[in-house]
Short mmCIF file of C-alpha atoms in Angstrom, two decimals:
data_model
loop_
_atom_site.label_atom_id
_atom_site.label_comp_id
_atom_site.label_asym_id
_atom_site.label_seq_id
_atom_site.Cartn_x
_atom_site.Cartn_y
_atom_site.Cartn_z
CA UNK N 1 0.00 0.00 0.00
CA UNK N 2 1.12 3.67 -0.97
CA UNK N 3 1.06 5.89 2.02
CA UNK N 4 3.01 7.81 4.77
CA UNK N 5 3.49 6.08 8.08
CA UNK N 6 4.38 7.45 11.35
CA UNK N 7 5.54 5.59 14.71
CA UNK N 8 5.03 5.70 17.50
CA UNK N 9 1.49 6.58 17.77
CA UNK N 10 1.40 7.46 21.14
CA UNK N 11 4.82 8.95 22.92
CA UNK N 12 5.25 9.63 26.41
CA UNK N 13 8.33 11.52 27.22
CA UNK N 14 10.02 12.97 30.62
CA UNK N 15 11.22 16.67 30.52
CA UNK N 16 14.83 17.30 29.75
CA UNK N 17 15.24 14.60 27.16
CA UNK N 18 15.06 14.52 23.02
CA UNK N 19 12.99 12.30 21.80
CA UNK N 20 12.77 11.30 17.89
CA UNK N 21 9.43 10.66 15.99
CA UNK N 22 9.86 8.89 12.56
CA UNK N 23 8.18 9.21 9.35
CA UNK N 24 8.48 7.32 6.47
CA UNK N 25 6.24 7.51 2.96
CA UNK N 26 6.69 5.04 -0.13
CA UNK N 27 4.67 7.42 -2.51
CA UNK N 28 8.19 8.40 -4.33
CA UNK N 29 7.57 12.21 -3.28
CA UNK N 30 10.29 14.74 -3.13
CA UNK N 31 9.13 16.57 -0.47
CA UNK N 32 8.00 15.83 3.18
CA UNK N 33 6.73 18.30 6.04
CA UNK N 34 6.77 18.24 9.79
CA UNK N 35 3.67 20.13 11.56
CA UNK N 36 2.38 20.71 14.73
CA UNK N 37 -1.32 20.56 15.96
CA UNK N 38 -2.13 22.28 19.51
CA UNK N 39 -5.74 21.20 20.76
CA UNK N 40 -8.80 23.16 19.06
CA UNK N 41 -5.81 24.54 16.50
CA UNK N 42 -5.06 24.78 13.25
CA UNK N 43 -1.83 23.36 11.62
CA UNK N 44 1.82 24.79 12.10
CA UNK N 45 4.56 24.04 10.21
CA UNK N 46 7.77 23.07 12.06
CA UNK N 47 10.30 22.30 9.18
CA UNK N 48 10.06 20.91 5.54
CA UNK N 49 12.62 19.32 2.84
CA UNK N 50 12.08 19.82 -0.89
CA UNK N 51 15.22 17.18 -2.10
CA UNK N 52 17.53 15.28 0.02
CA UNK N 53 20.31 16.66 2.34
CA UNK N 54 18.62 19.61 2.67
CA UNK N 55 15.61 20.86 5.09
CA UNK N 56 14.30 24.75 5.93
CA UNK N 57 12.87 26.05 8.69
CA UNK N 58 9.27 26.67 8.78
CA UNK N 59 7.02 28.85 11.04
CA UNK N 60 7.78 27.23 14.50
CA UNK N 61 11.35 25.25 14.50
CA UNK N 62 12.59 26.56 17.46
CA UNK N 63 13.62 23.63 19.43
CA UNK N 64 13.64 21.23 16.80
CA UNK N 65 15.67 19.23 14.42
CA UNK N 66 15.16 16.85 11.33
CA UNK N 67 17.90 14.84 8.83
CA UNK N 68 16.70 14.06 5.54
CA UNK N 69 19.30 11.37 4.28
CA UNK N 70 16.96 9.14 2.10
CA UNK N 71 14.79 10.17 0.32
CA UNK N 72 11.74 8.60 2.09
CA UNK N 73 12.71 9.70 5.67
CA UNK N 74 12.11 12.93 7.52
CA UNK N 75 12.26 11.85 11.17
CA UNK N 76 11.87 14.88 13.44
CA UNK N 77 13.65 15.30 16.84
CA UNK N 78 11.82 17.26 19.76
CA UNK N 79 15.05 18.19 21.86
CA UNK N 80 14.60 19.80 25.42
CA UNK N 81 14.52 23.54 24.44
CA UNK N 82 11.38 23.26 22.97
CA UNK N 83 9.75 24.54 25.97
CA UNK N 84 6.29 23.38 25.44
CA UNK N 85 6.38 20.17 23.05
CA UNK N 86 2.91 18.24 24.28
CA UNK N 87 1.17 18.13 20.90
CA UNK N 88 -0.10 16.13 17.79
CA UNK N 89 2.64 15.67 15.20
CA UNK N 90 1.97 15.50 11.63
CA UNK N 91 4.01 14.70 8.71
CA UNK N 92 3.12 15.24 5.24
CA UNK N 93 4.75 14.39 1.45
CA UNK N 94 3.79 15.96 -1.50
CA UNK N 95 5.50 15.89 -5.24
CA UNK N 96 7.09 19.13 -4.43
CA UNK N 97 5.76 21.72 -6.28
CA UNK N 98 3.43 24.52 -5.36
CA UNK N 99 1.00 23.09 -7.69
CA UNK N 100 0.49 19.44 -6.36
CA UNK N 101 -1.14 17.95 -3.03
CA UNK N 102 -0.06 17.16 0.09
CA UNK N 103 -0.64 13.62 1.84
CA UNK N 104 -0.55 13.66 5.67
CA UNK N 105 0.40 10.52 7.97
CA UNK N 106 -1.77 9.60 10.61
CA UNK N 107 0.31 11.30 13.15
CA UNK N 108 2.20 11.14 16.70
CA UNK N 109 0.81 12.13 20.26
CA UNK N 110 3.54 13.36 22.12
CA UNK N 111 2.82 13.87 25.87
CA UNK N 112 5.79 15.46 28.34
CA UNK N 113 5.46 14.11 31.84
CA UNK J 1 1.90 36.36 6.33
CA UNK J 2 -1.07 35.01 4.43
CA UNK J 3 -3.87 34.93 6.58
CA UNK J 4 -6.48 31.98 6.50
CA UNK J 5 -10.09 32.55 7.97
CA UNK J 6 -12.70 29.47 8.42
CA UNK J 7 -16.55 29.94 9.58
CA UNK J 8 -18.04 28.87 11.36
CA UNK J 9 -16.21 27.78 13.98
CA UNK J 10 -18.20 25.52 15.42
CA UNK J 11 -21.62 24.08 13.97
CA UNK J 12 -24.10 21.64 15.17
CA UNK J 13 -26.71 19.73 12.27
CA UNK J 14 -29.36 17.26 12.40
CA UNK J 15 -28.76 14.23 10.25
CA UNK J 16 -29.81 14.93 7.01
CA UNK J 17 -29.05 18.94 6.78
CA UNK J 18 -26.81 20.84 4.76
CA UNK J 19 -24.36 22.99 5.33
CA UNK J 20 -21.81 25.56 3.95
CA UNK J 21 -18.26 26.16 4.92
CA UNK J 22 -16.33 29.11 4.25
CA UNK J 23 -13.14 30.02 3.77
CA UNK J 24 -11.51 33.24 3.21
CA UNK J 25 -7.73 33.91 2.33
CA UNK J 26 -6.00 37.49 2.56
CA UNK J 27 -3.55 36.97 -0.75
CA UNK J 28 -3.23 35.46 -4.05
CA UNK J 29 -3.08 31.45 -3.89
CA UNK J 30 -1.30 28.42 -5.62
CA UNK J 31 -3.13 25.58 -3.97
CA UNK J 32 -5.82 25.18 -1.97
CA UNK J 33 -6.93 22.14 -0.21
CA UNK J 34 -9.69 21.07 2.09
CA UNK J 35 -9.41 18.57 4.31
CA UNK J 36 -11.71 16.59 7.33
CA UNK J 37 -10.12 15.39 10.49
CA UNK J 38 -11.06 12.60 11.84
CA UNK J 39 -12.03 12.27 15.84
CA UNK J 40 -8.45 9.82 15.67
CA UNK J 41 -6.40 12.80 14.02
CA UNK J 42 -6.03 11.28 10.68
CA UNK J 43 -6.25 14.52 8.47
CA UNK J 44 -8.62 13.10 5.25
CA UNK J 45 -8.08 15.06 2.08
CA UNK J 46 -11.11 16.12 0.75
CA UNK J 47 -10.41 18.61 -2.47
CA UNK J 48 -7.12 20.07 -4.18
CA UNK J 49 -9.06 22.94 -5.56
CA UNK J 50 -7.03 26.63 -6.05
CA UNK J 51 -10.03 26.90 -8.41
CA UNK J 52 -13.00 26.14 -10.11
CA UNK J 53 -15.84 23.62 -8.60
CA UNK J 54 -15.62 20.04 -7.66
CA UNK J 55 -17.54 17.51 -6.29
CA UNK J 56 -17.27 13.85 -5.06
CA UNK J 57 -20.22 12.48 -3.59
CA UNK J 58 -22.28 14.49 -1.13
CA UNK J 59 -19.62 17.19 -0.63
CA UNK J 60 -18.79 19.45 -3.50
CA UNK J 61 -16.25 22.83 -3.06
CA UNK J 62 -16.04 25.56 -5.28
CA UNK J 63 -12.95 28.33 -5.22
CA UNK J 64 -13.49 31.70 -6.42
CA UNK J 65 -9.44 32.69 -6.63
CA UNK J 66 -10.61 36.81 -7.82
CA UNK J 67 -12.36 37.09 -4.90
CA UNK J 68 -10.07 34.99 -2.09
CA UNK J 69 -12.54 32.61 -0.81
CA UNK J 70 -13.45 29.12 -0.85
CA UNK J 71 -16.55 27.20 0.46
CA UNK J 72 -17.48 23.74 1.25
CA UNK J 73 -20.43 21.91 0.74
CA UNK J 74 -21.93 19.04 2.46
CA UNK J 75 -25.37 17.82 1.59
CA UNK J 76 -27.37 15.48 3.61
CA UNK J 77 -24.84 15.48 6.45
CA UNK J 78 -24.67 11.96 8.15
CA UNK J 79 -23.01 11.34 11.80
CA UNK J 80 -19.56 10.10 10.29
CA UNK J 81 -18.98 13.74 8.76
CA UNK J 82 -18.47 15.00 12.13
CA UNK J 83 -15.24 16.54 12.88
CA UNK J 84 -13.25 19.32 11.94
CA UNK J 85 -12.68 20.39 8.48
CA UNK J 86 -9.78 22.84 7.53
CA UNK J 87 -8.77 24.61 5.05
CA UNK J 88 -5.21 25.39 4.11
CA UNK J 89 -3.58 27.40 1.14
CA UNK J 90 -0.41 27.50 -0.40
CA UNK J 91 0.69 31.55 -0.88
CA UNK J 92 1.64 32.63 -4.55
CA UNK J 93 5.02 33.56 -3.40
CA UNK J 94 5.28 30.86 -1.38
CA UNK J 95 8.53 28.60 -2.98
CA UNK J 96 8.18 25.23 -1.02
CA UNK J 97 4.61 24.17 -1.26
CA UNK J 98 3.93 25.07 2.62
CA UNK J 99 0.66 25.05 3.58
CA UNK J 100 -0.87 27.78 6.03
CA UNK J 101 -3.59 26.38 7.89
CA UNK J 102 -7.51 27.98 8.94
CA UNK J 103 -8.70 27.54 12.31
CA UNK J 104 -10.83 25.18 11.60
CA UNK J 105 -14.90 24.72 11.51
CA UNK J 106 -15.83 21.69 13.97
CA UNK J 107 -19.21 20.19 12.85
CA UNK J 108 -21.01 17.58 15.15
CA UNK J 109 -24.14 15.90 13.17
CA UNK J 110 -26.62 14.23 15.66
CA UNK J 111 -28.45 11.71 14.38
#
């Protein structure tokens, strides 16, 4: 099946430590997103990659990193400066272009104890 | 920045109603898209449409790019369409296909 998966679902994490959520999409897209959803919010966008080996921030990527060494893998790293990182994670793929559609994942619930 | 305006913001039907979404957008677009999320999260899409009029099923959208708004349709609403729809636009200037998201209109259908 064609698609963009995400793991974990569900990620509980203690405060002070990174924590990594991957995504991974076989729909041969060049370009992937990271965004973050705060309850009764819209969208945000944290970072995005148009090619491989190389990412740009987006709106919000203050305490956040992501590697983009194959082309079908954008995992995102929530370190401890991000100062308020409970939230839903969503990643997204499209064909790169501002013309063409983007796909979102089914997402990660992050939770900081 | 491009701003992206949804109403309603929240709406309540009775099984079988119809409804009308809006969406307004400050500045000239390259993509629009509508989508439905799910009560799990899962963001559905629901229309690529920067303009024109589309349908599939019981919802239909139409985007009137001149005049920087776009509205949803959803004809006899059933209890499944619940949830919150957004919209989200790409700007014209906009280089990497980013999308800037509405707030969102959250529709419960009773039955």
């Amino acid at each position: 099946d064609g698609g963009i998966t995400q793991s974990p679902k569900y990620l509980f994490r203690k405060e002070g430590q990174n924590v990594t959520l991957s995504c991974e999409q076989n729909l041969n897209h060049d370009a992937m997103y990271w965004y973050r959803q705060d309850p009764g919010q819209g969208l945000r966008l944290i970072y995005y990659s148009q090619i491989v080996n190389d990412f740009q921030k987006g709106d919000i990527a203050e305490g956040y990193s992501v590697s983009r060494e194959k082309k079908e893998s954008f995992p995102l790293t929530v370190t401890s400066a991000q100062k308020n990182p409970t939230a839903f994670y969503l990643c997204a793929s499209s064909t790169g272009t501002s013309y063409n559609e983007q796909f979102f994942g089914p997402g990660t619930r992050l939770t900081v104890l | 920045g491009i701003q992206v305006e949804q109403s309603p913001p929240d709406l309540i039907l009775q099984e079988g109603a119809n409804s009308t979404l809006r969406c307004n957008f400050s500045d000239s677009v390259n993509n629009l898209q509508w989508f439905h999320q799910n009560p799990w999260g899962q963001l559905i899409n629901l229309f690529y449409i920067p303009s024109g009029t589309k349908q599939n099923g019981r919802l239909s959208a139409t985007t009137v790019a001149t005049e920087r708004y776009s509205l949803l349709y959803i004809s006899s609403s059933q209890t499944t369409d619940s949830g919150v729809y957004f919209c989200a636009v790409v700007p014209r200037n906009n280089a990497g296909n980013m999308l800037t998201f509405g707030g969102g209109t959250r529709l419960m259908v009773k039955p």
